[in-house]
Amino acid sequence: MPPKRLSSSEYAAGLLSGNRVQLSRAITLVESTLASDQALAQEVLAAVLPHTGQALRIGITGVPGVGKSTFIEALGLYVVQTLGKKLAVLAVDPSSPRGGGSILGDKTRMPQLAAHANAFIRPSPSSGSLGGVARATREALLLCEAAGHEVIFVETVGVGQSETTVHGLVDFFLLLMLAGAGDELQGLKRGIMEMADALLITKADQGNEAAARRARGEYQNALNLFPHAPSGWYPPVLLTSAVTGAGVPETWEMLQKYVAQTQANGFFQRRRQQQQLQWLHHTIAQELEARFYAKEAVRAELPMLQQAVAEGRQTPFAAAQQLLNL
Ligand SMILES: Nc1nc2c(ncn2[C@@H]2O[C@H](COP(=O)(O)OP(=O)(O)OP(=O)(O)O)[C@@H](O)[C@H]2O)c(=O)[nH]1
Ligand SMILES: [Mg+2]
């Protein structure tokens, strides 16, 4: 029997008390495409909004196999055990098949973290489009904050558009890299490195240390060529190893330093404000487009006009104007 449908205030109360079952169910609600679920989800979000925003939001990306899951387990355990903080791990993986993204299988790569009472791990929503996944993840992040999570990791695979999306969700963006593999091999575009607030060279162990140190030097030089960031922050390059545990406390200290510096100079708040505004305009654009294409008259005229544009009988601009004026 499916669980009884809760009211928005019941959801809100459950979330604010840190109830994990309610948190999971509320996230399922924001992921749902049913109009009635969406409406309830928006009510829940409105109710808990004053209790959001206090977490440190960290994006983590890197090509498959670089060691994201292993690193999240190591840094995550440091956060929940050593620091005693509540952590949530979310993922943005629009390509994941229905029934659970890679992070779900990943729970086996994060066995201790997955079992820890202070850690909440949630796989990527599996609803195809990146836009849908991004919205659901943004809202899930707010729900996790309302439930008292002080640190939030958002993981994504570094192969495409999804890191731009995650960059727009987080306070700090960590890029994991392998030593010795060429940039092309890592599928890295300059743009992704430019978004990074820090680079972590993974697997600096088992004879790989010298190569890792060399890579650190090279990447540090590459980063120094980028234009001066408005945050006043210079992205550092750190070495990590899940085998020796090296780099884990250092990564946390670096994050603290970033927060202190950017909260002092106002960039931290500004970045969040910009993200909110971007999200606003993005939502308006999407909604307008959806309404436009749903119009009866547009649906009737569109095929003919498409044909005319394709055959060069009408300019795209004129056809667009005609449709927009309908
Ligand atoms: N020696 C060494 N091996 C590591 C380290 N971190 C990860 N590995 C290994 O590298 C492999 C890939 O690690 P994952 O953590 O699964 O990598 P991932 O980036 O999450 O990969 P995807 O989920 O496929 O995107 C595993 O076999 C790990 O055991 C490390 O610090 N040192
Ligand atoms: Mg993984």
PDB file of N, CA, C and O and ligand atoms in Angstrom, residues 62-71 102 106 109 155 157 176 202-206 240-244, ligand 1:
ATOM      1  N   GLY A  62      34.438  15.449 -12.510  1.00  0.00           N
ATOM      2  CA  GLY A  62      35.635  14.771 -13.010  1.00  0.00           C
ATOM      3  C   GLY A  62      35.210  13.609 -13.883  1.00  0.00           C
ATOM      4  O   GLY A  62      34.093  13.105 -13.738  1.00  0.00           O
ATOM      5  N   VAL A  63      36.083  13.205 -14.797  1.00  0.00           N
ATOM      6  CA  VAL A  63      35.719  12.160 -15.749  1.00  0.00           C
ATOM      7  C   VAL A  63      35.461  10.829 -15.031  1.00  0.00           C
ATOM      8  O   VAL A  63      35.933  10.630 -13.909  1.00  0.00           O
ATOM      9  N   PRO A  64      34.729   9.912 -15.684  1.00  0.00           N
ATOM     10  CA  PRO A  64      34.490   8.593 -15.071  1.00  0.00           C
ATOM     11  C   PRO A  64      35.808   7.926 -14.685  1.00  0.00           C
ATOM     12  O   PRO A  64      36.773   7.969 -15.452  1.00  0.00           O
ATOM     13  N   GLY A  65      35.849   7.397 -13.482  1.00  0.00           N
ATOM     14  CA  GLY A  65      37.031   6.669 -13.038  1.00  0.00           C
ATOM     15  C   GLY A  65      38.084   7.527 -12.357  1.00  0.00           C
ATOM     16  O   GLY A  65      39.075   7.003 -11.842  1.00  0.00           O
ATOM     17  N   VAL A  66      37.887   8.839 -12.311  1.00  0.00           N
ATOM     18  CA  VAL A  66      38.886   9.717 -11.700  1.00  0.00           C
ATOM     19  C   VAL A  66      38.951   9.514 -10.181  1.00  0.00           C
ATOM     20  O   VAL A  66      39.974   9.796  -9.553  1.00  0.00           O
ATOM     21  N   GLY A  67      37.842   9.019  -9.621  1.00  0.00           N
ATOM     22  CA  GLY A  67      37.824   8.760  -8.179  1.00  0.00           C
ATOM     23  C   GLY A  67      36.848   9.627  -7.400  1.00  0.00           C
ATOM     24  O   GLY A  67      37.030   9.851  -6.203  1.00  0.00           O
ATOM     25  N   LYS A  68      35.786  10.084  -8.064  1.00  0.00           N
ATOM     26  CA  LYS A  68      34.811  10.944  -7.386  1.00  0.00           C
ATOM     27  C   LYS A  68      34.154  10.250  -6.203  1.00  0.00           C
ATOM     28  O   LYS A  68      34.114  10.796  -5.106  1.00  0.00           O
ATOM     29  N   SER A  69      33.647   9.046  -6.445  1.00  0.00           N
ATOM     30  CA  SER A  69      32.914   8.350  -5.383  1.00  0.00           C
ATOM     31  C   SER A  69      33.838   8.050  -4.208  1.00  0.00           C
ATOM     32  O   SER A  69      33.471   8.231  -3.044  1.00  0.00           O
ATOM     33  N   THR A  70      35.045   7.608  -4.535  1.00  0.00           N
ATOM     34  CA  THR A  70      36.017   7.276  -3.497  1.00  0.00           C
ATOM     35  C   THR A  70      36.377   8.523  -2.691  1.00  0.00           C
ATOM     36  O   THR A  70      36.465   8.479  -1.460  1.00  0.00           O
ATOM     37  N   PHE A  71      36.550   9.637  -3.378  1.00  0.00           N
ATOM     38  CA  PHE A  71      36.888  10.884  -2.692  1.00  0.00           C
ATOM     39  C   PHE A  71      35.717  11.388  -1.850  1.00  0.00           C
ATOM     40  O   PHE A  71      35.900  11.888  -0.738  1.00  0.00           O
ATOM     41  N   SER A 102      23.974   6.320 -11.374  1.00  0.00           N
ATOM     42  CA  SER A 102      25.196   5.624 -11.018  1.00  0.00           C
ATOM     43  C   SER A 102      25.496   5.761  -9.536  1.00  0.00           C
ATOM     44  O   SER A 102      26.110   4.898  -8.937  1.00  0.00           O
ATOM     45  N   ASP A 106      26.791   3.467  -6.682  1.00  0.00           N
ATOM     46  CA  ASP A 106      27.906   4.062  -5.978  1.00  0.00           C
ATOM     47  C   ASP A 106      27.867   3.869  -4.483  1.00  0.00           C
ATOM     48  O   ASP A 106      28.879   4.021  -3.823  1.00  0.00           O
ATOM     49  N   ARG A 109      30.392   2.000  -3.409  1.00  0.00           N
ATOM     50  CA  ARG A 109      31.697   2.654  -3.389  1.00  0.00           C
ATOM     51  C   ARG A 109      31.812   3.602  -2.189  1.00  0.00           C
ATOM     52  O   ARG A 109      32.866   4.170  -1.953  1.00  0.00           O
ATOM     53  N   GLU A 155      27.367  15.817  -6.953  1.00  0.00           N
ATOM     54  CA  GLU A 155      28.304  15.134  -7.842  1.00  0.00           C
ATOM     55  C   GLU A 155      27.787  15.131  -9.276  1.00  0.00           C
ATOM     56  O   GLU A 155      26.591  14.999  -9.514  1.00  0.00           O
ATOM     57  N   VAL A 157      29.159  13.807 -13.469  1.00  0.00           N
ATOM     58  CA  VAL A 157      30.233  13.254 -14.287  1.00  0.00           C
ATOM     59  C   VAL A 157      30.722  14.334 -15.236  1.00  0.00           C
ATOM     60  O   VAL A 157      29.929  15.015 -15.870  1.00  0.00           O
ATOM     61  N   LEU A 176      38.103  17.163 -10.110  1.00  0.00           N
ATOM     62  CA  LEU A 176      39.058  16.078  -9.857  1.00  0.00           C
ATOM     63  C   LEU A 176      39.761  15.702 -11.153  1.00  0.00           C
ATOM     64  O   LEU A 176      39.119  15.575 -12.199  1.00  0.00           O
ATOM     65  N   THR A 202      43.884  13.298  -8.144  1.00  0.00           N
ATOM     66  CA  THR A 202      43.556  12.102  -7.366  1.00  0.00           C
ATOM     67  C   THR A 202      44.636  11.024  -7.530  1.00  0.00           C
ATOM     68  O   THR A 202      45.484  11.118  -8.417  1.00  0.00           O
ATOM     69  N   LYS A 203      44.565  10.041  -6.683  1.00  0.00           N
ATOM     70  CA  LYS A 203      45.410   8.840  -6.753  1.00  0.00           C
ATOM     71  C   LYS A 203      46.906   9.176  -6.654  1.00  0.00           C
ATOM     72  O   LYS A 203      47.725   8.556  -7.347  1.00  0.00           O
ATOM     73  N   ALA A 204      47.224  10.170  -5.841  1.00  0.00           N
ATOM     74  CA  ALA A 204      48.626  10.517  -5.613  1.00  0.00           C
ATOM     75  C   ALA A 204      49.208   9.522  -4.602  1.00  0.00           C
ATOM     76  O   ALA A 204      49.463   9.840  -3.445  1.00  0.00           O
ATOM     77  N   ASP A 205      49.381   8.295  -5.049  1.00  0.00           N
ATOM     78  CA  ASP A 205      49.870   7.231  -4.175  1.00  0.00           C
ATOM     79  C   ASP A 205      50.446   6.084  -5.011  1.00  0.00           C
ATOM     80  O   ASP A 205      50.422   6.146  -6.250  1.00  0.00           O
ATOM     81  N   GLN A 206      50.938   5.088  -4.368  1.00  0.00           N
ATOM     82  CA  GLN A 206      51.387   3.841  -5.015  1.00  0.00           C
ATOM     83  C   GLN A 206      52.302   4.079  -6.221  1.00  0.00           C
ATOM     84  O   GLN A 206      52.101   3.519  -7.300  1.00  0.00           O
ATOM     85  N   THR A 240      45.536  14.413  -3.687  1.00  0.00           N
ATOM     86  CA  THR A 240      44.759  13.586  -2.761  1.00  0.00           C
ATOM     87  C   THR A 240      45.021  12.109  -3.020  1.00  0.00           C
ATOM     88  O   THR A 240      45.409  11.709  -4.120  1.00  0.00           O
ATOM     89  N   SER A 241      44.782  11.341  -1.990  1.00  0.00           N
ATOM     90  CA  SER A 241      44.824   9.891  -2.130  1.00  0.00           C
ATOM     91  C   SER A 241      43.823   9.263  -1.176  1.00  0.00           C
ATOM     92  O   SER A 241      43.831   9.542   0.019  1.00  0.00           O
ATOM     93  N   ALA A 242      42.971   8.452  -1.745  1.00  0.00           N
ATOM     94  CA  ALA A 242      42.026   7.741  -0.899  1.00  0.00           C
ATOM     95  C   ALA A 242      42.729   6.597  -0.164  1.00  0.00           C
ATOM     96  O   ALA A 242      42.255   6.122   0.861  1.00  0.00           O
ATOM     97  N   VAL A 243      43.875   6.180  -0.675  1.00  0.00           N
ATOM     98  CA  VAL A 243      44.620   5.084  -0.055  1.00  0.00           C
ATOM     99  C   VAL A 243      45.311   5.567   1.223  1.00  0.00           C
ATOM    100  O   VAL A 243      45.204   4.942   2.275  1.00  0.00           O
ATOM    101  N   THR A 244      46.002   6.702   1.129  1.00  0.00           N
ATOM    102  CA  THR A 244      46.716   7.221   2.295  1.00  0.00           C
ATOM    103  C   THR A 244      45.892   8.227   3.088  1.00  0.00           C
ATOM    104  O   THR A 244      46.239   8.568   4.210  1.00  0.00           O
TER     105      THR A 244
HETATM  106  N1  LIG B   1      45.233   4.144  -5.938  1.00  0.00           N
HETATM  107  C1  LIG B   1      44.112   4.825  -5.846  1.00  0.00           C
HETATM  108  N2  LIG B   1      43.005   4.381  -6.455  1.00  0.00           N
HETATM  109  C2  LIG B   1      41.869   5.099  -6.350  1.00  0.00           C
HETATM  110  C3  LIG B   1      41.823   6.323  -5.604  1.00  0.00           C
HETATM  111  N3  LIG B   1      40.575   6.821  -5.704  1.00  0.00           N
HETATM  112  C4  LIG B   1      39.869   5.961  -6.464  1.00  0.00           C
HETATM  113  N4  LIG B   1      40.638   4.918  -6.856  1.00  0.00           N
HETATM  114  C5  LIG B   1      40.205   3.789  -7.692  1.00  0.00           C
HETATM  115  O1  LIG B   1      39.819   4.277  -8.964  1.00  0.00           O
HETATM  116  C6  LIG B   1      38.672   3.571  -9.450  1.00  0.00           C
HETATM  117  C7  LIG B   1      37.566   4.549  -9.782  1.00  0.00           C
HETATM  118  O2  LIG B   1      37.148   5.213  -8.604  1.00  0.00           O
HETATM  119  P1  LIG B   1      35.667   5.794  -8.430  1.00  0.00           P
HETATM  120  O3  LIG B   1      35.639   6.485  -7.112  1.00  0.00           O
HETATM  121  O4  LIG B   1      34.651   4.765  -8.653  1.00  0.00           O
HETATM  122  O5  LIG B   1      35.622   6.843  -9.620  1.00  0.00           O
HETATM  123  P2  LIG B   1      34.411   7.755 -10.103  1.00  0.00           P
HETATM  124  O6  LIG B   1      35.007   9.024 -10.553  1.00  0.00           O
HETATM  125  O7  LIG B   1      33.357   7.821  -9.075  1.00  0.00           O
HETATM  126  O8  LIG B   1      33.893   6.971 -11.360  1.00  0.00           O
HETATM  127  P3  LIG B   1      32.442   7.008 -12.047  1.00  0.00           P
HETATM  128  O9  LIG B   1      31.417   6.807 -10.967  1.00  0.00           O
HETATM  129  O10 LIG B   1      32.479   5.887 -13.027  1.00  0.00           O
HETATM  130  O11 LIG B   1      32.303   8.345 -12.714  1.00  0.00           O
HETATM  131  C8  LIG B   1      38.312   2.576  -8.364  1.00  0.00           C
HETATM  132  O12 LIG B   1      38.836   1.339  -8.705  1.00  0.00           O
HETATM  133  C9  LIG B   1      38.972   3.118  -7.131  1.00  0.00           C
HETATM  134  O13 LIG B   1      39.308   2.124  -6.214  1.00  0.00           O
HETATM  135  C10 LIG B   1      43.026   6.765  -4.963  1.00  0.00           C
HETATM  136  O14 LIG B   1      43.095   7.802  -4.314  1.00  0.00           O
HETATM  137  N5  LIG B   1      44.134   5.980  -5.115  1.00  0.00           N
END
